[in-house]
Short mmCIF file of C-alpha atoms and ligand atoms in Angstrom, two decimals:
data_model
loop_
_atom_site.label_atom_id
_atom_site.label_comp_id
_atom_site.label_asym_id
_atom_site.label_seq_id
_atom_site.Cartn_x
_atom_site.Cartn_y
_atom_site.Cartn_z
CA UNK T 1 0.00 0.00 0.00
CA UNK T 2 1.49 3.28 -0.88
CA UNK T 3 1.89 6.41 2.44
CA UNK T 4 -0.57 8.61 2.60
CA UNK T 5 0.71 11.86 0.69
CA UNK T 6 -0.68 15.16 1.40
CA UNK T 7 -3.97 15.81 1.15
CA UNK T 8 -5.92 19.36 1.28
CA UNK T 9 -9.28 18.22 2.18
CA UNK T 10 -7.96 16.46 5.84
CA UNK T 11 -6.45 20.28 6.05
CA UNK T 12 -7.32 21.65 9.84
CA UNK T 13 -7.61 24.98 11.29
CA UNK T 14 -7.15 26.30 14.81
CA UNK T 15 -7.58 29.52 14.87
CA UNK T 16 -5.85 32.14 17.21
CA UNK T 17 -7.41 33.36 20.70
CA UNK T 18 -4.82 36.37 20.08
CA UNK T 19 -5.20 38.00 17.42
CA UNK T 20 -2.69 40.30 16.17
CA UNK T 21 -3.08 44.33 15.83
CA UNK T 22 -2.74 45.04 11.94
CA UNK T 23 0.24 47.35 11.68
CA UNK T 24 0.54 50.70 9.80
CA UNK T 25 1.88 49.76 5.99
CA UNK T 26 4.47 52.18 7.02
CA UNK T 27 6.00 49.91 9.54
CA UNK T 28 6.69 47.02 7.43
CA UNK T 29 10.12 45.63 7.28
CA UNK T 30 11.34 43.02 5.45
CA UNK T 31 10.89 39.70 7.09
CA UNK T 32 9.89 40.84 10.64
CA UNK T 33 6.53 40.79 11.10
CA UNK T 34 4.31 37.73 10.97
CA UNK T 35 0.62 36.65 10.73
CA UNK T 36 -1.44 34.79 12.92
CA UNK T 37 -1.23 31.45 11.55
CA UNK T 38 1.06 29.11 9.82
CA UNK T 39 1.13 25.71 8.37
CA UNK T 40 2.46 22.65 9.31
CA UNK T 41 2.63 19.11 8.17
CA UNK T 42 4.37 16.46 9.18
CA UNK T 43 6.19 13.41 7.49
CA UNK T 44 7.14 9.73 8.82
CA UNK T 45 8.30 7.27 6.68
CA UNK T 46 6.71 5.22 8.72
CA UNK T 47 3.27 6.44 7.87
CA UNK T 48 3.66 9.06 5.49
CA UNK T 49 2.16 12.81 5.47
CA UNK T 50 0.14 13.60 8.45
CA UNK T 51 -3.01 15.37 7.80
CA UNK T 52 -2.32 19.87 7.18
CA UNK T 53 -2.93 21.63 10.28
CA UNK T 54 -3.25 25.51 10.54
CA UNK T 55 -2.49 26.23 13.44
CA UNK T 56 -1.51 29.89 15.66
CA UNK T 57 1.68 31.32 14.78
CA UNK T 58 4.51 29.92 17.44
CA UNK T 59 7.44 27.95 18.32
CA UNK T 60 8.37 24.87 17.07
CA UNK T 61 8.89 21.82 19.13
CA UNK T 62 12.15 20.16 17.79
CA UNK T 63 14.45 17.53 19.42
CA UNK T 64 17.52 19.32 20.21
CA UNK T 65 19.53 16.28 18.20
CA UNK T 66 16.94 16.44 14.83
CA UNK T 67 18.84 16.52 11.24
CA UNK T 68 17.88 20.14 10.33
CA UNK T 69 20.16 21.44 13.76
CA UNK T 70 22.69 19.31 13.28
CA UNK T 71 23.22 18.86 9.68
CA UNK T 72 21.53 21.81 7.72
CA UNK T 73 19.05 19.03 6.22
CA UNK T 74 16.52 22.04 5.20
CA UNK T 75 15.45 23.81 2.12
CA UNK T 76 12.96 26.89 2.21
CA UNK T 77 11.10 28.93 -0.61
CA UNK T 78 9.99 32.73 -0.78
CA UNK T 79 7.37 33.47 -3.13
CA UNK T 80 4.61 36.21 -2.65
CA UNK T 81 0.41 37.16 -2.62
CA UNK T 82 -0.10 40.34 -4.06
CA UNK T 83 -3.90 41.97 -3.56
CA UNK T 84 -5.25 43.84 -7.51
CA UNK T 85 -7.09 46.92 -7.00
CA UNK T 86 -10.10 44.78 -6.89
CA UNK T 87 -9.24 43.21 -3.56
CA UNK T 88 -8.79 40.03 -4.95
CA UNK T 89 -5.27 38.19 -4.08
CA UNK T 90 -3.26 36.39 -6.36
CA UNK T 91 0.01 34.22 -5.95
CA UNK T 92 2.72 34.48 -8.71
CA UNK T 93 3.84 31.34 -9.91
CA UNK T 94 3.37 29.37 -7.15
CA UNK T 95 3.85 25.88 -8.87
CA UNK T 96 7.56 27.67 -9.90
CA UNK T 97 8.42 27.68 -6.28
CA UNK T 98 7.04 24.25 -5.53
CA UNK T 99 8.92 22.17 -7.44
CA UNK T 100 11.90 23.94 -7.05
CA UNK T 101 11.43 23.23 -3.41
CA UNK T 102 10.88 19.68 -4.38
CA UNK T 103 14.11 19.59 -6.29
CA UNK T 104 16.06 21.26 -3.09
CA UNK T 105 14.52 18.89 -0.97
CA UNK T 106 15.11 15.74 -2.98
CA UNK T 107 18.73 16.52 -2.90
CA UNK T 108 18.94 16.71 1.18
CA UNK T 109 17.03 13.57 0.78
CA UNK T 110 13.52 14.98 2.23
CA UNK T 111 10.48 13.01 1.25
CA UNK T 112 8.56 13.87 -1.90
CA UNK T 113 5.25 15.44 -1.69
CA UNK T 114 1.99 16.37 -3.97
CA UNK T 115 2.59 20.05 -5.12
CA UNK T 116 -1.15 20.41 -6.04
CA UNK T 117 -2.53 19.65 -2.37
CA UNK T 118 0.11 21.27 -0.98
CA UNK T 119 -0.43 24.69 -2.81
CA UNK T 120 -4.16 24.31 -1.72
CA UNK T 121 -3.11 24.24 1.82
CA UNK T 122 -0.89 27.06 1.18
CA UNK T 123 -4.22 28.94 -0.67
CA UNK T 124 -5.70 28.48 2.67
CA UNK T 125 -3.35 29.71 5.21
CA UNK T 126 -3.33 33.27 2.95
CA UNK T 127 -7.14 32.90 3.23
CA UNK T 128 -6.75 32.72 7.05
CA UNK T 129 -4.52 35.55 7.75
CA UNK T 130 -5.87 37.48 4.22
CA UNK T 131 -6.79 40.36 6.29
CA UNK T 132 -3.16 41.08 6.59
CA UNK T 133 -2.17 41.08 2.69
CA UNK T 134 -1.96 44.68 2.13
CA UNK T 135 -3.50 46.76 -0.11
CA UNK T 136 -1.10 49.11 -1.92
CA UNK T 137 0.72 48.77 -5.25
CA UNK T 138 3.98 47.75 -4.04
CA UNK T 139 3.17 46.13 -0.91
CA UNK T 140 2.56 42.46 -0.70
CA UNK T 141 2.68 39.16 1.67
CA UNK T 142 5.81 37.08 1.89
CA UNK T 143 5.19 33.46 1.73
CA UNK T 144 8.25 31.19 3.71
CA UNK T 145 7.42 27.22 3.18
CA UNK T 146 10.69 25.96 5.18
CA UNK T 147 10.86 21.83 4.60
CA UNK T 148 13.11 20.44 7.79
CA UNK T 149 14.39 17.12 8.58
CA UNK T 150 13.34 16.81 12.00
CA UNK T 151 14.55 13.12 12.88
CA UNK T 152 16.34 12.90 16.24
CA UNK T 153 19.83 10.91 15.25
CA UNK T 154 23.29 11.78 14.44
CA UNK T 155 24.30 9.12 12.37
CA UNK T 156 24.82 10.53 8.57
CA UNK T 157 22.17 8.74 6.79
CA UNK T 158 18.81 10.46 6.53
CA UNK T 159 16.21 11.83 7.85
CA UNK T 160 12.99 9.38 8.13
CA UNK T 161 10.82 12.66 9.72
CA UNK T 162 10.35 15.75 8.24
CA UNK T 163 8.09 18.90 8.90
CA UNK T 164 6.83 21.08 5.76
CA UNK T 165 5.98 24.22 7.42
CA UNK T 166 4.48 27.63 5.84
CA UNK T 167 4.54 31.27 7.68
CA UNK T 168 3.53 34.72 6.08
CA UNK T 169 5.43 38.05 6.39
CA UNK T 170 3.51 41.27 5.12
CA UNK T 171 6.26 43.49 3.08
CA UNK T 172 6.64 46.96 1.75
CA UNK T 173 8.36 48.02 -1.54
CA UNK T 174 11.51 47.62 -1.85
CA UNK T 175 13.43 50.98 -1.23
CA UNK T 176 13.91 52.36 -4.72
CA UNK T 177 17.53 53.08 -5.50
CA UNK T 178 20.69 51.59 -7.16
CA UNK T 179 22.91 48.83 -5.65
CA UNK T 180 26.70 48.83 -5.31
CA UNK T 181 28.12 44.74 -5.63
CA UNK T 182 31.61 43.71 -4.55
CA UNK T 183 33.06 41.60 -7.11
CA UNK T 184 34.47 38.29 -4.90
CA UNK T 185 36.63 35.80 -7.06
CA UNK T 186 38.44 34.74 -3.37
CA UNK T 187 35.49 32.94 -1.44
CA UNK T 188 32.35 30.86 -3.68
CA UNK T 189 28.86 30.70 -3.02
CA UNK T 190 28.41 27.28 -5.05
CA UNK T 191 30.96 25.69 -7.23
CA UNK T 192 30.59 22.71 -10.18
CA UNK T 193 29.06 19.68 -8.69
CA UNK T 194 28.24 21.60 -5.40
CA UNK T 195 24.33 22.65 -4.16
CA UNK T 196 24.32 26.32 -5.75
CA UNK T 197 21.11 25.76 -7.77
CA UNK T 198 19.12 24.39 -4.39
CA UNK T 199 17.62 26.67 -2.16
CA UNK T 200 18.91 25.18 1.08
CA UNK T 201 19.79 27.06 3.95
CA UNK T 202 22.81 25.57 4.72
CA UNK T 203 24.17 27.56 1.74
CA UNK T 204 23.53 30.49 2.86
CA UNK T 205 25.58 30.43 6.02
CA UNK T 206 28.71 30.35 4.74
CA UNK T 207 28.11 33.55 2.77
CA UNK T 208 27.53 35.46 5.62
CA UNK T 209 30.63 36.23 6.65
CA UNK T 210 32.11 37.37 3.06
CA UNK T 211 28.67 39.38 2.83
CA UNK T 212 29.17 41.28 6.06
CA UNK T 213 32.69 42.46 5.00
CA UNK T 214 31.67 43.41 1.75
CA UNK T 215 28.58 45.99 3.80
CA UNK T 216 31.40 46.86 5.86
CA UNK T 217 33.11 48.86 3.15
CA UNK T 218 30.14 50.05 1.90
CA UNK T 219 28.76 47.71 -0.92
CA UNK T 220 25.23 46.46 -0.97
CA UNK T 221 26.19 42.98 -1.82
CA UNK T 222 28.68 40.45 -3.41
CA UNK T 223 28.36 39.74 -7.21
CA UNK T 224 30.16 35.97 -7.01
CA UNK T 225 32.77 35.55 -9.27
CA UNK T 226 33.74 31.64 -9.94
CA UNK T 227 37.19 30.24 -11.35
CA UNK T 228 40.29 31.48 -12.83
CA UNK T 229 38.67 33.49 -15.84
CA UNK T 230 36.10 34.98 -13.28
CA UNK T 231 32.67 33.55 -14.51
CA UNK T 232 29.88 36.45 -13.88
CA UNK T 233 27.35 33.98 -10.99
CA UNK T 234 25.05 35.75 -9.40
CA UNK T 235 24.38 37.90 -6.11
CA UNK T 236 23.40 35.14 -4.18
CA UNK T 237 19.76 36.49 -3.38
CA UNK T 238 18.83 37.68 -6.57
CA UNK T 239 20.13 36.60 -10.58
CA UNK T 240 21.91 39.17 -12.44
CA UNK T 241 21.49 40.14 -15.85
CA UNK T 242 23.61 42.79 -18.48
CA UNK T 243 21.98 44.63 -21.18
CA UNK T 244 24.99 45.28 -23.82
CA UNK T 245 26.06 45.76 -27.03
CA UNK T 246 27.77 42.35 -26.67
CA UNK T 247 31.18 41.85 -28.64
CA UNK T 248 29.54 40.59 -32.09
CA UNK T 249 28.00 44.12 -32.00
CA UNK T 250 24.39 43.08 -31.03
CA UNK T 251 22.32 43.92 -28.26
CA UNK T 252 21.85 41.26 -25.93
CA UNK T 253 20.50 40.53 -22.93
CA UNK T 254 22.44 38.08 -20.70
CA UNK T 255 22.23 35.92 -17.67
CA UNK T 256 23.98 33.13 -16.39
CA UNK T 257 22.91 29.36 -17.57
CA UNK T 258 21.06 27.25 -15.11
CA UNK T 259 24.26 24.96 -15.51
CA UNK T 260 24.25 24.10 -11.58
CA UNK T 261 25.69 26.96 -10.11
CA UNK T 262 23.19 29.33 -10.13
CA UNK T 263 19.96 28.94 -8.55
CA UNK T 264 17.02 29.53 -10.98
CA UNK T 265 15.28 32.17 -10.38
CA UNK T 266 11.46 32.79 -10.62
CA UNK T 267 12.11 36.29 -11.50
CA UNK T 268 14.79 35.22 -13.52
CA UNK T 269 12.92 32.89 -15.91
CA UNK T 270 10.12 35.70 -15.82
CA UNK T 271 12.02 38.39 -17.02
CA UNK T 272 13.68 36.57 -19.73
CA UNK T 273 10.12 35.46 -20.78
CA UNK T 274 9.01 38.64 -20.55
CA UNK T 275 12.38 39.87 -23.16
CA UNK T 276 11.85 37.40 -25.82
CA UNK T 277 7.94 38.08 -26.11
CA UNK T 278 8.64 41.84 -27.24
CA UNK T 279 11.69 40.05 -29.46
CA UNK T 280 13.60 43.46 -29.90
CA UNK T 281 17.32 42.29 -28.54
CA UNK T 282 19.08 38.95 -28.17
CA UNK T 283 17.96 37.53 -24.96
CA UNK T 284 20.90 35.00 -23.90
CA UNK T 285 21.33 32.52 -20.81
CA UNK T 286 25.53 32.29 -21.53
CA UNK T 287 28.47 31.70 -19.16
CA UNK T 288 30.03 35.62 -19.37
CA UNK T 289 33.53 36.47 -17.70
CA UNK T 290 34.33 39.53 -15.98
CA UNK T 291 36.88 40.95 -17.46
CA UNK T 292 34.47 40.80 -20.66
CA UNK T 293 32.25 43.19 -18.68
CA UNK T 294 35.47 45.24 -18.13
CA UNK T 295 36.36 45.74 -21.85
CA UNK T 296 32.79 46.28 -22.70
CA UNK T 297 32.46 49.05 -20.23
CA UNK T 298 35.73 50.59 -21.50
CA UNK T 299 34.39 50.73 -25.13
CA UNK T 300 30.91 51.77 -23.84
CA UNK T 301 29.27 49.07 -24.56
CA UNK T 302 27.27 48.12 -21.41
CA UNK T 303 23.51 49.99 -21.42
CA UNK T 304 22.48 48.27 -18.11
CA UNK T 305 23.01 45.65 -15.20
CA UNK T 306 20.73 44.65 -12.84
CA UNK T 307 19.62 42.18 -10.09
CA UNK T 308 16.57 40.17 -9.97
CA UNK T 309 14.59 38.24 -7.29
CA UNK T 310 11.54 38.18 -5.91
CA UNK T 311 12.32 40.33 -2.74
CA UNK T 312 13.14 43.33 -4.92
CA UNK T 313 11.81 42.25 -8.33
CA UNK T 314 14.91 44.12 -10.33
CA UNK T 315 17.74 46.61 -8.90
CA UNK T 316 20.12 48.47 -11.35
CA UNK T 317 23.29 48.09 -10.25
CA UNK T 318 25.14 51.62 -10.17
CA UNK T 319 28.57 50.29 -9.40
CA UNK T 320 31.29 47.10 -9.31
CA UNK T 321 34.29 46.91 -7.08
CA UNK T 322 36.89 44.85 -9.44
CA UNK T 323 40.27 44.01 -8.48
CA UNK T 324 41.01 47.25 -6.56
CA UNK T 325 38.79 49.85 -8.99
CA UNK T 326 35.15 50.59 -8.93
CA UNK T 327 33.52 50.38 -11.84
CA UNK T 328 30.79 52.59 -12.59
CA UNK T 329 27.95 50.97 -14.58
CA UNK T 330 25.37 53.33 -16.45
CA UNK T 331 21.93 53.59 -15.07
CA UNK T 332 19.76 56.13 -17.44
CA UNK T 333 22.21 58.27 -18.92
CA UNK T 334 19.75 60.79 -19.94
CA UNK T 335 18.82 61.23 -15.94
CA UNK T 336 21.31 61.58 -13.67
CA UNK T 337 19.08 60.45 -10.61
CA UNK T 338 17.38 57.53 -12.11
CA UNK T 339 17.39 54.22 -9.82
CA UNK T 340 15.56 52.34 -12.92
CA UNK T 341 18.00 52.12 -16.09
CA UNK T 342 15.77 51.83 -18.80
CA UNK T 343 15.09 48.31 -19.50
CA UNK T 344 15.06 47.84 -15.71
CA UNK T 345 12.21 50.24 -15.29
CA UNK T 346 10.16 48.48 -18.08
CA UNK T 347 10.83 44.87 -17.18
CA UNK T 348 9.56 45.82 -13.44
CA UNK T 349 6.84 47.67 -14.74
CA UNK T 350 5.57 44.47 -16.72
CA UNK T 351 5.74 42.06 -14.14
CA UNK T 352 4.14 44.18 -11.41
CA UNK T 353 1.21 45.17 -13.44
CA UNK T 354 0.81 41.57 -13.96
CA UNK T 355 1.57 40.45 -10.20
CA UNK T 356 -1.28 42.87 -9.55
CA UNK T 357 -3.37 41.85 -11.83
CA UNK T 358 -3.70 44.80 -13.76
CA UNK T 359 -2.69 42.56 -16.99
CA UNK T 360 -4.26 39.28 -17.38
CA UNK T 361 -1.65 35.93 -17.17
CA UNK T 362 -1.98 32.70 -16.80
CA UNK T 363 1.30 33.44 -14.05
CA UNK T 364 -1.26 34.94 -11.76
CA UNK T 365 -3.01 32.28 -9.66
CA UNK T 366 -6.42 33.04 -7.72
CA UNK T 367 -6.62 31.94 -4.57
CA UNK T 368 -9.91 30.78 -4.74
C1 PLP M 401 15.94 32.90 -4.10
C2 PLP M 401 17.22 33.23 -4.77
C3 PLP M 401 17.27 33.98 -5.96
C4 PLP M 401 16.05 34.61 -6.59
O1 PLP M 401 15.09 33.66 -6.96
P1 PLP M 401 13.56 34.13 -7.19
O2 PLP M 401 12.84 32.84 -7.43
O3 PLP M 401 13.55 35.01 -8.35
O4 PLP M 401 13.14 34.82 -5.94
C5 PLP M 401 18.51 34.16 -6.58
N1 PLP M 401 19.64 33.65 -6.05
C6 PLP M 401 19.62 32.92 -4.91
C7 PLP M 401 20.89 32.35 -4.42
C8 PLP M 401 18.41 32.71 -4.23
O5 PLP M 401 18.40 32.03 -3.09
#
């Protein structure tokens, strides 16, 4: 007989005694407020997934020895609910985010689950706590499934329990303006063969340290640089893309290949849809070096660069550190203060209007 897997209709709610107090739009930081509920099922090999439970927002119960504190066995998602000036909400490519977070999972060796059911229990926790999705262009709810071995042994095999669990974090825009990235060819974020294209936390430890330094002299991030001939990554929480005139004399749009080291992006696939719809520039996924950036920005050939990911959508990037010089990357050379190059401005402007609805796609998803 095959395990249970999840299933939507067992779903159960328990609703708060406590509600929250809504807080002013104003107030909203990234990641630091949370509703009232979250989601939680649970996995045994023994009997498969437990029926969904929404419970209040709280602390975990873990066994101080379970695989996720000891070994990093955990992969998490971020994708968002955005309310159209109709009041309706919509999720953005949710089934994006769920297999990639089966793909993360798989290779931690976390049980496989049923996307479908699981994005209707995920439907139904925003339902719960919909009173918190905010209202204005801009603003939107943060959705965090985390996926954690939770198995209490310290042997190196796997985890035989596992918790899928799903919180919600209200967020404001993104504070408009360009980014500086330090260009790090010393330290790597993911390497060939490594874990770079899974979104599991354990990766993202390590780059603390190397990202802290890099804030510490006054850069927004690191743009990771990988082997010998310095192989353009990405930022490590968003993609990054360059709008040239590349050195065949087109324009092109280019981004990293999904070839392992990068993770694939939501946004990134998106915007690169988005490009080769309107079909008016080469749009490229190509290994690029940096010191091809270099030479392109000495003969003028670089229009833009920007980040992408679903915390900011896009960021122009303003400025590279490079082996001891900062490099200054146009923005909008006919405006001075412009934190939107161009095609920056235009690809956000597309993918907002249809995050919010305002043009029709089959990307949007209802929640009902
Ligand atoms: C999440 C993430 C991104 C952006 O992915 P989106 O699906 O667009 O949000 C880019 N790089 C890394 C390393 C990430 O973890």
């Amino acid at each position: 007989m095959t395990k249970p897997d999840i299933d939507a209709s067992k779903l159960t709610i328990t609703l708060t005694q406590t509600p929250k107090e809504l807080l002013d739009q104003s107030e909203l930081k990234f990641g630091k407020y949370f509703t009232d509920h979250m989601l939680c099922i649970k996995y045994t090999e023994e009997n498969g997934w437990e029926a969904p439970e929404i419970k209040p927002y709280g602390p975990l119960a873990i066994d101080p020895a379970a695989f996720a504190l000891n070994y990093s066995v955990q992969a998490f998602e971020g994708t968002k609910a955005y309310r159209a000036a109709d009041g309706t909400i919509n999720l953005f490519r949710p089934e994006k985010n769920l297999q990639r977070l089966a793909s993360s999972s798989q290779r931690i060796m976390l049980p496989e689950f049923d996307q479908e059911q699981f994005l209707e229990c995920i439907k139904e926790l925003v339902k719960v706590d919909q009173r918190f999705v905010p209202n204005d262009y801009g603003y939107s709810m943060y959705i965090r499934p985390n996926f954690i071995g939770t198995e209490p042994n310290l042997n190196l095999v796997y985890s035989r329990e596992a918790l899928l669990y799903v919180y919600l974090s209200p967020v404001g825009p993104y504070f408009p303006r360009t980014v500086k990235l330090f260009a790090n060819a010393i330290e790597a974020r993911a390497w060939p063969g490594g874990v770079g294209s899974f979104k599991l936390g354990g990766n993202y430890a390590p780059s603390m340290r190397p990202a802290m330094d890099v804030v510490s002299k006054g850069y927004d991030q690191i743009l990771w640089l990988l082997g010998d001939d310095h192989y353009v990554t990405e930022v490590g929480t968003m993609n990054f893309f360059v709008f040239w005139v590349n050195a065949d004399g087109e324009k092109e749009l280019v981004t990293a290949p999904l070839d392992g080291i990068i993770l694939p992006g939501v946004t990134r696939d998106s915007l690169l849809a988005l490009a080769r719809q309107w079909g008016e520039f080469k749009v490229s996924e190509r290994k690029i070096t940096m010191p091809e950036v270099v030479t392109a920005l000495e003969e003028g050939r670089v229009l833009e660069a920007f980040g992408a990911g679903t915390a900011c959508i896009v960021c122009s990037v303003s400025e590279v550190f490079y082996e001891g010089q900062n490099l200054a990357i146009p923005v909008d050379p006919t405006d001075p203060d412009a934190v939107y190059g161009p095609l920056t401005k235009r690809l956000r402007a597309e993918l907002l209007d249809i995050q919010y609805a305002k043009t029709p796609s089959s990307w949007s998803v209802p929640l009902v």
